[in-house]
PDB file of C-alpha atoms in Angstrom:
ATOM      1  CA  GLU U   1      38.704  28.870   4.451  1.00  0.00           C
ATOM      2  CA  PHE U   2      40.021  31.905   6.317  1.00  0.00           C
ATOM      3  CA  TYR U   3      40.407  35.037   4.203  1.00  0.00           C
ATOM      4  CA  GLY U   4      41.354  38.675   4.772  1.00  0.00           C
ATOM      5  CA  ARG U   5      43.965  41.226   3.845  1.00  0.00           C
ATOM      6  CA  LEU U   6      47.694  40.844   4.197  1.00  0.00           C
ATOM      7  CA  ARG U   7      49.431  42.930   6.839  1.00  0.00           C
ATOM      8  CA  ARG U   8      52.653  42.854   8.751  1.00  0.00           C
ATOM      9  CA  SER U   9      52.206  41.364  12.210  1.00  0.00           C
ATOM     10  CA  PRO U  10      52.985  43.882  14.992  1.00  0.00           C
ATOM     11  CA  ILE U  11      54.372  40.985  17.046  1.00  0.00           C
ATOM     12  CA  THR U  12      56.433  38.841  14.659  1.00  0.00           C
ATOM     13  CA  GLY U  13      56.965  41.370  11.885  1.00  0.00           C
ATOM     14  CA  LYS U  14      55.942  38.764   9.296  1.00  0.00           C
ATOM     15  CA  LEU U  15      53.129  39.010   6.764  1.00  0.00           C
ATOM     16  CA  GLU U  16      49.845  37.518   7.971  1.00  0.00           C
ATOM     17  CA  THR U  17      46.233  37.304   6.875  1.00  0.00           C
ATOM     18  CA  TYR U  18      44.190  39.746   8.937  1.00  0.00           C
ATOM     19  CA  TYR U  19      40.417  40.023   9.328  1.00  0.00           C
ATOM     20  CA  PRO U  20      38.970  42.792  11.532  1.00  0.00           C
ATOM     21  CA  ALA U  21      37.317  41.566  14.714  1.00  0.00           C
ATOM     22  CA  SER U  22      34.622  44.246  14.328  1.00  0.00           C
ATOM     23  CA  ARG U  23      33.432  42.656  11.074  1.00  0.00           C
ATOM     24  CA  ARG U  24      33.303  39.232  12.689  1.00  0.00           C
ATOM     25  CA  ARG U  25      31.286  40.598  15.606  1.00  0.00           C
ATOM     26  CA  LEU U  26      28.841  42.118  13.102  1.00  0.00           C
ATOM     27  CA  LYS U  27      28.516  38.721  11.434  1.00  0.00           C
ATOM     28  CA  TYR U  28      27.953  37.142  14.855  1.00  0.00           C
ATOM     29  CA  ALA U  29      25.054  39.557  15.350  1.00  0.00           C
ATOM     30  CA  VAL U  30      23.531  38.670  11.974  1.00  0.00           C
ATOM     31  CA  SER U  31      23.926  34.945  12.714  1.00  0.00           C
ATOM     32  CA  SER U  32      22.230  35.463  16.069  1.00  0.00           C
ATOM     33  CA  ILE U  33      19.288  37.280  14.464  1.00  0.00           C
ATOM     34  CA  ILE U  34      18.795  34.491  11.898  1.00  0.00           C
ATOM     35  CA  THR U  35      18.996  31.877  14.654  1.00  0.00           C
ATOM     36  CA  VAL U  36      16.458  33.741  16.788  1.00  0.00           C
ATOM     37  CA  VAL U  37      14.075  33.925  13.813  1.00  0.00           C
ATOM     38  CA  MET U  38      14.331  30.156  13.301  1.00  0.00           C
ATOM     39  CA  LEU U  39      13.843  29.602  17.036  1.00  0.00           C
ATOM     40  CA  ALA U  40      10.694  31.720  16.830  1.00  0.00           C
ATOM     41  CA  VAL U  41       9.470  29.480  13.985  1.00  0.00           C
ATOM     42  CA  ALA U  42      10.176  26.409  16.145  1.00  0.00           C
ATOM     43  CA  PHE U  43       8.317  27.966  19.088  1.00  0.00           C
ATOM     44  CA  PHE U  44       5.299  28.914  16.960  1.00  0.00           C
ATOM     45  CA  THR U  45       5.203  25.392  15.521  1.00  0.00           C
ATOM     46  CA  MET U  46       5.218  23.995  19.056  1.00  0.00           C
ATOM     47  CA  ILE U  47       2.312  26.277  20.047  1.00  0.00           C
ATOM     48  CA  LEU U  48       0.293  25.097  17.047  1.00  0.00           C
ATOM     49  CA  SER U  49       1.011  21.470  17.923  1.00  0.00           C
ATOM     50  CA  LEU U  50      -0.060  21.885  21.554  1.00  0.00           C
ATOM     51  CA  ASN U  51      -3.272  23.583  20.409  1.00  0.00           C
ATOM     52  CA  LEU U  52      -4.010  20.700  18.059  1.00  0.00           C
ATOM     53  CA  GLN U  53      -3.417  18.285  20.935  1.00  0.00           C
ATOM     54  CA  GLY U  54      -5.863  20.203  23.118  1.00  0.00           C
ATOM     55  CA  TYR U  55      -3.203  21.017  25.722  1.00  0.00           C
ATOM     56  CA  ILE U  56      -3.634  24.784  25.415  1.00  0.00           C
ATOM     57  CA  ASN U  57      -7.203  25.287  26.536  1.00  0.00           C
ATOM     58  CA  PRO U  58      -8.359  28.004  28.984  1.00  0.00           C
ATOM     59  CA  LYS U  59     -11.188  25.712  30.105  1.00  0.00           C
ATOM     60  CA  HIS U  60      -8.629  23.521  31.835  1.00  0.00           C
ATOM     61  CA  ASP U  61      -7.671  26.345  34.207  1.00  0.00           C
ATOM     62  CA  ILE U  62     -10.576  28.805  34.442  1.00  0.00           C
ATOM     63  CA  GLU U  63      -9.175  30.449  37.567  1.00  0.00           C
ATOM     64  CA  ARG U  64      -6.067  31.535  35.695  1.00  0.00           C
ATOM     65  CA  TRP U  65      -7.463  32.137  32.213  1.00  0.00           C
ATOM     66  CA  HIS U  66     -10.702  34.112  31.838  1.00  0.00           C
ATOM     67  CA  GLU U  67     -12.118  37.036  29.864  1.00  0.00           C
ATOM     68  CA  GLY U  68     -10.088  39.518  31.844  1.00  0.00           C
ATOM     69  CA  ASN U  69      -6.907  37.492  31.339  1.00  0.00           C
ATOM     70  CA  PRO U  70      -7.138  35.602  28.023  1.00  0.00           C
ATOM     71  CA  HIS U  71      -4.612  32.923  27.139  1.00  0.00           C
ATOM     72  CA  PRO U  72      -2.039  34.496  24.769  1.00  0.00           C
ATOM     73  CA  PHE U  73      -1.267  31.240  22.941  1.00  0.00           C
ATOM     74  CA  HIS U  74      -4.751  29.829  22.592  1.00  0.00           C
ATOM     75  CA  PHE U  75      -6.164  29.330  19.081  1.00  0.00           C
ATOM     76  CA  PRO U  76      -9.801  28.238  19.501  1.00  0.00           C
ATOM     77  CA  ARG U  77     -10.182  26.858  15.969  1.00  0.00           C
ATOM     78  CA  LEU U  78      -7.185  24.584  16.405  1.00  0.00           C
ATOM     79  CA  THR U  79      -8.131  23.492  19.914  1.00  0.00           C
ATOM     80  CA  ALA U  80     -11.618  22.607  18.648  1.00  0.00           C
ATOM     81  CA  LEU U  81     -10.045  19.940  16.436  1.00  0.00           C
ATOM     82  CA  ALA U  82      -8.990  18.058  19.586  1.00  0.00           C
ATOM     83  CA  GLU U  83     -12.521  17.882  20.968  1.00  0.00           C
ATOM     84  CA  PRO U  84     -14.216  14.441  21.183  1.00  0.00           C
ATOM     85  CA  GLY U  85     -15.339  13.244  17.758  1.00  0.00           C
ATOM     86  CA  GLN U  86     -13.040  15.649  15.886  1.00  0.00           C
ATOM     87  CA  ILE U  87     -10.083  14.733  13.671  1.00  0.00           C
ATOM     88  CA  PHE U  88      -7.499  15.028  16.489  1.00  0.00           C
ATOM     89  CA  ASP U  89      -9.786  13.693  19.241  1.00  0.00           C
ATOM     90  CA  MET U  90      -7.618  13.834  22.384  1.00  0.00           C
ATOM     91  CA  THR U  91      -9.620  10.953  23.924  1.00  0.00           C
ATOM     92  CA  SER U  92      -8.648   8.646  21.035  1.00  0.00           C
ATOM     93  CA  TRP U  93      -5.314   6.888  21.451  1.00  0.00           C
ATOM     94  CA  TRP U  94      -4.418   7.073  17.743  1.00  0.00           C
ATOM     95  CA  ARG U  95      -6.034  10.353  16.675  1.00  0.00           C
ATOM     96  CA  SER U  96      -4.330  12.165  19.527  1.00  0.00           C
ATOM     97  CA  LEU U  97      -0.973  10.954  18.196  1.00  0.00           C
ATOM     98  CA  ILE U  98      -1.407  12.628  14.786  1.00  0.00           C
ATOM     99  CA  PRO U  99      -0.410  16.142  15.994  1.00  0.00           C
ATOM    100  CA  VAL U 100       2.528  14.601  17.887  1.00  0.00           C
ATOM    101  CA  ILE U 101       3.707  12.822  14.742  1.00  0.00           C
ATOM    102  CA  LEU U 102       3.399  16.057  12.780  1.00  0.00           C
ATOM    103  CA  HIS U 103       5.330  17.936  15.474  1.00  0.00           C
ATOM    104  CA  VAL U 104       8.110  15.323  15.599  1.00  0.00           C
ATOM    105  CA  ALA U 105       8.367  15.435  11.796  1.00  0.00           C
ATOM    106  CA  THR U 106       8.542  19.236  11.943  1.00  0.00           C
ATOM    107  CA  ILE U 107      11.268  19.105  14.607  1.00  0.00           C
ATOM    108  CA  PHE U 108      13.256  16.688  12.462  1.00  0.00           C
ATOM    109  CA  THR U 109      12.849  18.934   9.407  1.00  0.00           C
ATOM    110  CA  LEU U 110      13.739  22.140  11.266  1.00  0.00           C
ATOM    111  CA  ASN U 111      16.816  20.546  12.824  1.00  0.00           C
ATOM    112  CA  ASN U 112      18.055  19.333   9.442  1.00  0.00           C
ATOM    113  CA  THR U 113      17.346  22.722   7.899  1.00  0.00           C
ATOM    114  CA  TYR U 114      19.195  24.575  10.642  1.00  0.00           C
ATOM    115  CA  ARG U 115      22.203  22.274  10.269  1.00  0.00           C
ATOM    116  CA  VAL U 116      22.619  23.593   6.737  1.00  0.00           C
ATOM    117  CA  VAL U 117      21.958  27.181   7.841  1.00  0.00           C
ATOM    118  CA  ALA U 118      24.408  26.897  10.752  1.00  0.00           C
ATOM    119  CA  ASN U 119      27.131  25.569   8.464  1.00  0.00           C
ATOM    120  CA  ILE U 120      26.608  28.428   5.982  1.00  0.00           C
ATOM    121  CA  LEU U 121      26.584  31.046   8.745  1.00  0.00           C
ATOM    122  CA  THR U 122      29.694  29.653  10.420  1.00  0.00           C
ATOM    123  CA  GLU U 123      31.637  29.615   7.154  1.00  0.00           C
ATOM    124  CA  TRP U 124      30.471  33.173   6.480  1.00  0.00           C
ATOM    125  CA  GLU U 125      31.750  34.278   9.914  1.00  0.00           C
ATOM    126  CA  ASN U 126      35.269  33.542   8.628  1.00  0.00           C
ATOM    127  CA  HIS U 127      36.901  31.884  11.640  1.00  0.00           C
ATOM    128  CA  GLU U 128      40.667  31.916  11.691  1.00  0.00           C
ATOM    129  CA  THR U 129      41.154  28.392  13.070  1.00  0.00           C
ATOM    130  CA  GLN U 130      39.396  25.074  12.579  1.00  0.00           C
ATOM    131  CA  LEU U 131      38.837  24.866  16.341  1.00  0.00           C
ATOM    132  CA  ALA U 132      36.982  28.195  16.380  1.00  0.00           C
ATOM    133  CA  PHE U 133      34.872  27.046  13.433  1.00  0.00           C
ATOM    134  CA  HIS U 134      33.858  23.787  15.139  1.00  0.00           C
ATOM    135  CA  ASN U 135      33.137  25.519  18.465  1.00  0.00           C
ATOM    136  CA  SER U 136      30.868  28.023  16.745  1.00  0.00           C
ATOM    137  CA  ILE U 137      28.880  25.461  14.765  1.00  0.00           C
ATOM    138  CA  ILE U 138      28.550  23.135  17.778  1.00  0.00           C
ATOM    139  CA  LEU U 139      27.214  26.000  19.903  1.00  0.00           C
ATOM    140  CA  LYS U 140      24.666  26.978  17.246  1.00  0.00           C
ATOM    141  CA  ARG U 141      23.387  23.456  16.693  1.00  0.00           C
ATOM    142  CA  PHE U 142      23.251  22.611  20.394  1.00  0.00           C
ATOM    143  CA  MET U 143      21.251  25.725  21.267  1.00  0.00           C
ATOM    144  CA  PHE U 144      18.797  25.304  18.405  1.00  0.00           C
ATOM    145  CA  GLU U 145      18.246  21.543  18.623  1.00  0.00           C
ATOM    146  CA  ALA U 146      17.984  21.562  22.433  1.00  0.00           C
ATOM    147  CA  PHE U 147      15.408  24.359  22.267  1.00  0.00           C
ATOM    148  CA  ASP U 148      13.461  22.758  19.426  1.00  0.00           C
ATOM    149  CA  CYS U 149      13.309  19.324  21.087  1.00  0.00           C
ATOM    150  CA  TYR U 150      12.554  20.304  24.686  1.00  0.00           C
ATOM    151  CA  VAL U 151      10.756  23.648  24.602  1.00  0.00           C
ATOM    152  CA  ALA U 152       7.329  21.936  24.620  1.00  0.00           C
ATOM    153  CA  LEU U 153       8.168  20.101  27.845  1.00  0.00           C
ATOM    154  CA  PHE U 154       9.413  23.267  29.562  1.00  0.00           C
ATOM    155  CA  TYR U 155       6.356  25.156  28.328  1.00  0.00           C
ATOM    156  CA  LEU U 156       3.925  22.619  29.796  1.00  0.00           C
ATOM    157  CA  ALA U 157       5.891  22.370  33.043  1.00  0.00           C
ATOM    158  CA  PHE U 158       6.552  26.035  33.779  1.00  0.00           C
ATOM    159  CA  TYR U 159       3.921  27.985  31.827  1.00  0.00           C
ATOM    160  CA  GLU U 160       0.870  25.734  31.731  1.00  0.00           C
ATOM    161  CA  ARG U 161       1.934  24.218  35.080  1.00  0.00           C
ATOM    162  CA  ASN U 162       0.140  20.980  34.300  1.00  0.00           C
ATOM    163  CA  ILE U 163       1.963  17.803  35.268  1.00  0.00           C
ATOM    164  CA  ASP U 164      -0.623  15.554  33.569  1.00  0.00           C
ATOM    165  CA  LYS U 165      -0.159  17.268  30.218  1.00  0.00           C
ATOM    166  CA  LEU U 166       3.608  17.178  30.680  1.00  0.00           C
ATOM    167  CA  ARG U 167       3.522  13.436  31.391  1.00  0.00           C
ATOM    168  CA  SER U 168       1.272  12.770  28.411  1.00  0.00           C
ATOM    169  CA  GLU U 169       3.445  14.835  26.057  1.00  0.00           C
ATOM    170  CA  LEU U 170       6.625  13.166  27.277  1.00  0.00           C
ATOM    171  CA  ILE U 171       5.193   9.676  26.768  1.00  0.00           C
ATOM    172  CA  SER U 172       3.826  10.541  23.308  1.00  0.00           C
ATOM    173  CA  VAL U 173       7.068  12.122  22.096  1.00  0.00           C
ATOM    174  CA  PHE U 174       9.122   9.248  23.516  1.00  0.00           C
ATOM    175  CA  ASN U 175       6.935   6.624  21.796  1.00  0.00           C
ATOM    176  CA  ILE U 176       6.952   8.415  18.440  1.00  0.00           C
ATOM    177  CA  ASP U 177      10.703   8.994  18.607  1.00  0.00           C
ATOM    178  CA  THR U 178      11.269   5.329  19.476  1.00  0.00           C
ATOM    179  CA  VAL U 179       9.283   4.270  16.403  1.00  0.00           C
ATOM    180  CA  ARG U 180      11.188   6.790  14.267  1.00  0.00           C
ATOM    181  CA  ARG U 181      14.562   5.535  15.473  1.00  0.00           C
ATOM    182  CA  LEU U 182      13.502   1.918  14.979  1.00  0.00           C
ATOM    183  CA  ALA U 183      12.378   2.677  11.443  1.00  0.00           C
ATOM    184  CA  LEU U 184      15.430   4.731  10.445  1.00  0.00           C
ATOM    185  CA  GLU U 185      18.065   2.623  12.181  1.00  0.00           C
ATOM    186  CA  CYS U 186      16.665  -0.895  11.716  1.00  0.00           C
ATOM    187  CA  ILE U 187      13.785  -1.305   9.276  1.00  0.00           C
ATOM    188  CA  VAL U 188      14.924   1.076   6.522  1.00  0.00           C
ATOM    189  CA  PRO U 189      18.549  -0.249   6.473  1.00  0.00           C
ATOM    190  CA  MET U 190      17.228  -3.823   6.393  1.00  0.00           C
ATOM    191  CA  ILE U 191      14.939  -3.037   3.445  1.00  0.00           C
ATOM    192  CA  LEU U 192      17.742  -1.241   1.594  1.00  0.00           C
ATOM    193  CA  GLN U 193      20.104  -4.142   2.259  1.00  0.00           C
ATOM    194  CA  ARG U 194      17.611  -6.618   0.811  1.00  0.00           C
ATOM    195  CA  ILE U 195      16.991  -4.415  -2.229  1.00  0.00           C
ATOM    196  CA  LEU U 196      20.736  -4.076  -2.869  1.00  0.00           C
ATOM    197  CA  LYS U 197      21.247  -7.800  -2.339  1.00  0.00           C
ATOM    198  CA  LYS U 198      18.474  -8.603  -4.792  1.00  0.00           C
ATOM    199  CA  LYS U 199      19.952  -6.139  -7.288  1.00  0.00           C
ATOM    200  CA  ASP U 200      23.419  -7.694  -6.915  1.00  0.00           C
ATOM    201  CA  ASN U 201      21.986 -11.188  -7.431  1.00  0.00           C
ATOM    202  CA  THR U 202      20.137 -10.021 -10.541  1.00  0.00           C
ATOM    203  CA  GLN U 203      23.281  -8.440 -11.968  1.00  0.00           C
ATOM    204  CA  ARG U 204      25.304 -11.539 -11.103  1.00  0.00           C
ATOM    205  CA  ARG U 205      22.841 -13.815 -12.886  1.00  0.00           C
ATOM    206  CA  PHE U 206      22.826 -11.469 -15.873  1.00  0.00           C
ATOM    207  CA  PHE U 207      26.613 -11.559 -16.219  1.00  0.00           C
ATOM    208  CA  GLN U 208      26.692 -15.308 -15.637  1.00  0.00           C
ATOM    209  CA  ASN U 209      24.144 -15.873 -18.404  1.00  0.00           C
ATOM    210  CA  ARG U 210      26.021 -13.488 -20.663  1.00  0.00           C
ATOM    211  CA  MET U 211      29.315 -15.284 -20.077  1.00  0.00           C
ATOM    212  CA  LYS U 212      27.625 -18.633 -20.592  1.00  0.00           C
ATOM    213  CA  LYS U 213      26.223 -17.501 -23.943  1.00  0.00           C
ATOM    214  CA  LYS U 214      29.649 -16.254 -25.020  1.00  0.00           C
ATOM    215  CA  HIS U 215      31.190 -19.557 -23.972  1.00  0.00           C
ATOM    216  CA  ASP U 216      28.533 -21.540 -25.855  1.00  0.00           C
ATOM    217  CA  ASN U 217      28.985 -19.399 -28.966  1.00  0.00           C
ATOM    218  CA  HIS U 218      32.758 -19.871 -28.760  1.00  0.00           C
ATOM    219  CA  ASP U 219      32.412 -23.648 -28.431  1.00  0.00           C
ATOM    220  CA  GLY U 220      29.948 -23.719 -31.349  1.00  0.00           C
ATOM    221  CA  ALA U 221      32.300 -21.686 -33.538  1.00  0.00           C
ATOM    222  CA  GLY U 222      35.201 -23.974 -32.624  1.00  0.00           C
ATOM    223  CA  ALA U 223      33.198 -27.095 -33.441  1.00  0.00           C
ATOM    224  CA  GLY U 224      32.170 -25.622 -36.841  1.00  0.00           C
ATOM    225  CA  ALA U 225      35.769 -24.810 -37.708  1.00  0.00           C
ATOM    226  CA  GLY U 226      36.901 -28.319 -36.757  1.00  0.00           C
ATOM    227  CA  ALA U 227      34.279 -29.850 -39.034  1.00  0.00           C
TER     228      ALA U 227
END
């Protein structure tokens, strides 16, 4: 809800609620800083995921990455987990999917978290109209969710410059997201529907039995009175 101090409009001469534009710009700056911090968290999470998948490995491009020019995003201990025989073995079709699943789950969590943050920030910015409020929150969510979902693909394409890794990441993310959508949009609703249906049937049988007992007791009392 828009708030501010009352003043007389220099145009209409009527009283109006006024909020200084300088304060709103300051709040825009604070919102931007918070958003950038959360984007940095999303980027760091993506770097960790790509290390666990074995995609960030100087050995794959020794001409570019060497002792004189070390890879800035390479974490040897994490990359070692993707070696053959390790927990995230990149040669295993199912072990290699574990970091992808973790990354997709993290993206989902970060997006949901930022939705709440974006709503709080936009309300705090104190927009005068509903249209301005919606435009601001849409811009925030679009920028964050687009970055969070696609930054890994852009990183592999334009920084690692490896089309094979890009193709593999795209296929993995697409497959995991397909399973997630299938589960959330089909399987989970079906299970909930069956649980609710079973609960309704149980309650219906309970009330039917209860009414039947009342009816039987009433008939028994009537028969006793008639005797």
